[in-house]
Amino acid sequence: MTDFRSVEAAEFRLAMRNLASGVAIVTTGMETTRRGLTVSSVTSLCMDPPCLLVGVNYSSETHAAILANGRFGVSLLGRGQEDLAMRFAGGAKGVDRFETAPWEQGVLDVPLLEPAIGALECVLHHHQRVGTHGLFIGRIVATRGGSGDPLVNFQGSIHALPLS
């Protein structure tokens, strides 16, 4: 299987534009050490134990912070939170990203977006580096439900899905 070449990054990116994926903010840390970023690479992994998988660019300060803290939160974004998604995608840096929205500390002392349509708290179960990204498998220890139309990344833009 190693005889096959990989597709070019641009070709891969173009193909993946057609896969709609949820938009979330992954966070860790407390007070001045809070870090977070927008991701669309979150997926349910298994139910026993309940785990999810999230991909984070290795060069991100959030990647190092999750490894250092051993825990992270995932806030699922909904309609009206497009600006916040863009802020955490690169519009601000470090702890400044948290200034424009209300946050609470979860049971694991990770920041969770108060008006998120859902939130999960994870302890780090496993980490694996693959290319430019770290894959974090988090064992879910707490969840919080909510409601609203979810944000999705599709065709290179963020859209709100109507539920009805």
Short mmCIF file of C-alpha atoms in Angstrom, two decimals:
data_model
loop_
_atom_site.label_atom_id
_atom_site.label_comp_id
_atom_site.label_asym_id
_atom_site.label_seq_id
_atom_site.Cartn_x
_atom_site.Cartn_y
_atom_site.Cartn_z
CA MET A 1 0.00 0.00 0.00
CA THR A 2 2.97 2.36 0.29
CA ASP A 3 3.38 2.39 -3.49
CA PHE A 4 0.52 4.85 -3.93
CA ARG A 5 1.20 8.57 -3.89
CA SER A 6 -0.88 10.87 -1.72
CA VAL A 7 -3.07 13.44 -3.42
CA GLU A 8 -1.93 17.05 -3.24
CA ALA A 9 -3.22 19.10 -0.32
CA ALA A 10 -5.23 21.40 -2.61
CA GLU A 11 -6.96 18.42 -4.24
CA PHE A 12 -7.80 16.93 -0.85
CA ARG A 13 -9.11 20.28 0.45
CA LEU A 14 -11.33 20.68 -2.63
CA ALA A 15 -12.81 17.20 -2.21
CA MET A 16 -13.46 17.68 1.52
CA ARG A 17 -15.35 20.94 0.93
CA ASN A 18 -18.35 18.74 0.09
CA LEU A 19 -18.42 17.02 3.47
CA ALA A 20 -20.59 19.05 5.84
CA SER A 21 -19.25 18.96 9.38
CA GLY A 22 -20.29 20.48 12.68
CA VAL A 23 -18.49 23.53 14.02
CA ALA A 24 -17.24 23.56 17.60
CA ILE A 25 -14.80 25.40 19.84
CA VAL A 26 -12.29 23.22 21.69
CA THR A 27 -10.95 24.79 24.89
CA THR A 28 -8.68 24.11 27.83
CA GLY A 29 -7.10 25.96 30.74
CA MET A 30 -8.23 28.47 33.35
CA GLU A 31 -8.18 32.26 33.62
CA THR A 32 -5.09 33.67 31.84
CA THR A 33 -4.00 30.24 30.57
CA ARG A 34 -7.25 29.58 28.67
CA ARG A 35 -6.72 28.51 25.09
CA GLY A 36 -9.13 27.49 22.37
CA LEU A 37 -9.77 27.18 18.67
CA THR A 38 -12.53 26.50 16.17
CA VAL A 39 -12.64 22.99 14.75
CA SER A 40 -14.81 21.07 12.34
CA SER A 41 -13.01 17.80 12.97
CA VAL A 42 -14.92 16.44 15.97
CA THR A 43 -16.54 13.04 15.82
CA SER A 44 -18.09 10.50 18.12
CA LEU A 45 -15.69 7.58 18.44
CA CYS A 46 -17.20 4.95 20.74
CA MET A 47 -19.86 4.51 23.41
CA ASP A 48 -18.00 2.23 25.84
CA PRO A 49 -16.24 4.15 27.19
CA PRO A 50 -17.87 7.26 25.71
CA CYS A 51 -15.14 8.93 23.64
CA LEU A 52 -14.79 11.51 20.93
CA LEU A 53 -11.97 12.35 18.55
CA VAL A 54 -10.81 15.83 17.65
CA GLY A 55 -8.03 16.95 15.32
CA VAL A 56 -5.93 20.00 16.24
CA ASN A 57 -3.08 21.49 14.23
CA TYR A 58 0.21 20.66 15.92
CA SER A 59 1.43 24.28 15.60
CA SER A 60 -1.58 25.63 17.53
CA GLU A 61 -1.02 26.86 21.07
CA THR A 62 -4.19 24.97 21.99
CA HIS A 63 -2.55 21.69 20.97
CA ALA A 64 0.24 22.17 23.50
CA ALA A 65 -2.21 23.38 26.15
CA ILE A 66 -4.41 20.28 25.85
CA LEU A 67 -1.36 18.05 26.21
CA ALA A 68 -0.23 20.03 29.27
CA ASN A 69 -3.67 20.08 30.94
CA GLY A 70 -4.81 16.57 30.05
CA ARG A 71 -8.41 17.73 29.63
CA PHE A 72 -10.50 19.78 27.24
CA GLY A 73 -14.01 21.02 26.52
CA VAL A 74 -15.98 20.99 23.28
CA SER A 75 -18.67 23.65 22.82
CA LEU A 76 -21.02 22.96 19.90
CA LEU A 77 -21.91 26.15 18.04
CA GLY A 78 -25.30 27.25 16.77
CA ARG A 79 -27.00 29.97 14.76
CA GLY A 80 -25.79 33.45 15.68
CA GLN A 81 -22.34 32.24 16.76
CA GLU A 82 -20.67 32.59 13.35
CA ASP A 83 -18.58 35.58 14.51
CA LEU A 84 -17.37 33.62 17.53
CA ALA A 85 -16.38 30.72 15.29
CA MET A 86 -14.32 33.10 13.15
CA ARG A 87 -12.76 34.74 16.23
CA PHE A 88 -11.53 31.36 17.47
CA ALA A 89 -10.43 30.42 13.95
CA GLY A 90 -7.82 33.16 13.99
CA GLY A 91 -9.44 36.54 14.56
CA ALA A 92 -7.81 36.89 17.99
CA LYS A 93 -5.05 35.12 19.91
CA GLY A 94 -4.63 33.40 23.26
CA VAL A 95 -6.90 34.36 26.11
CA ASP A 96 -8.20 37.38 24.09
CA ARG A 97 -10.39 35.00 22.09
CA PHE A 98 -12.62 34.56 25.16
CA GLU A 99 -13.46 38.26 25.66
CA THR A 100 -16.62 38.57 23.53
CA ALA A 101 -18.79 35.76 24.90
CA PRO A 102 -19.91 34.38 28.27
CA TRP A 103 -17.93 31.33 29.46
CA GLU A 104 -18.29 29.04 32.43
CA GLN A 105 -15.82 26.59 33.94
CA GLY A 106 -17.05 23.02 33.69
CA VAL A 107 -16.58 20.20 36.19
CA LEU A 108 -13.07 19.66 34.76
CA ASP A 109 -12.27 23.38 35.03
CA VAL A 110 -12.28 23.80 31.25
CA PRO A 111 -14.03 26.78 29.60
CA LEU A 112 -17.43 26.03 28.09
CA LEU A 113 -19.45 28.50 26.05
CA GLU A 114 -22.58 29.29 28.07
CA PRO A 115 -24.93 29.72 25.07
CA ALA A 116 -23.56 26.68 23.16
CA ILE A 117 -26.17 24.28 21.78
CA GLY A 118 -24.28 21.51 23.59
CA ALA A 119 -21.04 20.93 25.44
CA LEU A 120 -18.83 18.00 26.35
CA GLU A 121 -15.95 17.73 28.81
CA CYS A 122 -13.19 15.23 28.22
CA VAL A 123 -10.13 13.85 29.92
CA LEU A 124 -7.35 13.02 27.51
CA HIS A 125 -7.41 9.30 26.82
CA HIS A 126 -4.93 9.14 23.94
CA HIS A 127 -2.94 11.44 21.65
CA GLN A 128 -1.39 10.60 18.30
CA ARG A 129 0.43 12.88 15.91
CA VAL A 130 -0.46 12.39 12.24
CA GLY A 131 1.18 14.75 9.77
CA THR A 132 0.40 18.35 10.71
CA HIS A 133 -2.21 17.48 13.34
CA GLY A 134 -2.56 15.88 16.71
CA LEU A 135 -5.49 13.52 17.16
CA PHE A 136 -6.93 13.76 20.64
CA ILE A 137 -9.19 11.01 21.92
CA GLY A 138 -11.14 12.33 24.87
CA ARG A 139 -13.08 10.20 27.34
CA ILE A 140 -16.29 12.12 27.97
CA VAL A 141 -16.96 12.72 31.66
CA ALA A 142 -19.67 15.39 31.48
CA THR A 143 -22.15 16.77 28.95
CA ARG A 144 -24.57 19.64 28.79
CA GLY A 145 -27.44 19.81 26.35
CA GLY A 146 -28.96 22.82 24.73
CA SER A 147 -31.03 23.72 21.73
CA GLY A 148 -30.77 25.63 18.50
CA ASP A 149 -29.83 25.31 14.87
CA PRO A 150 -26.31 23.87 14.51
CA LEU A 151 -23.49 25.53 12.60
CA VAL A 152 -21.86 23.49 9.84
CA ASN A 153 -18.79 24.00 7.70
CA PHE A 154 -19.69 23.36 4.04
CA GLN A 155 -18.07 24.54 0.81
CA GLY A 156 -15.55 26.58 2.82
CA SER A 157 -18.18 28.65 4.65
CA ILE A 158 -20.03 28.43 7.94
CA HIS A 159 -23.79 28.00 7.68
CA ALA A 160 -26.60 27.45 10.19
CA LEU A 161 -28.73 24.41 9.50
CA PRO A 162 -32.45 24.94 9.99
CA LEU A 163 -33.99 22.23 12.15
CA SER A 164 -37.39 22.55 10.49
#
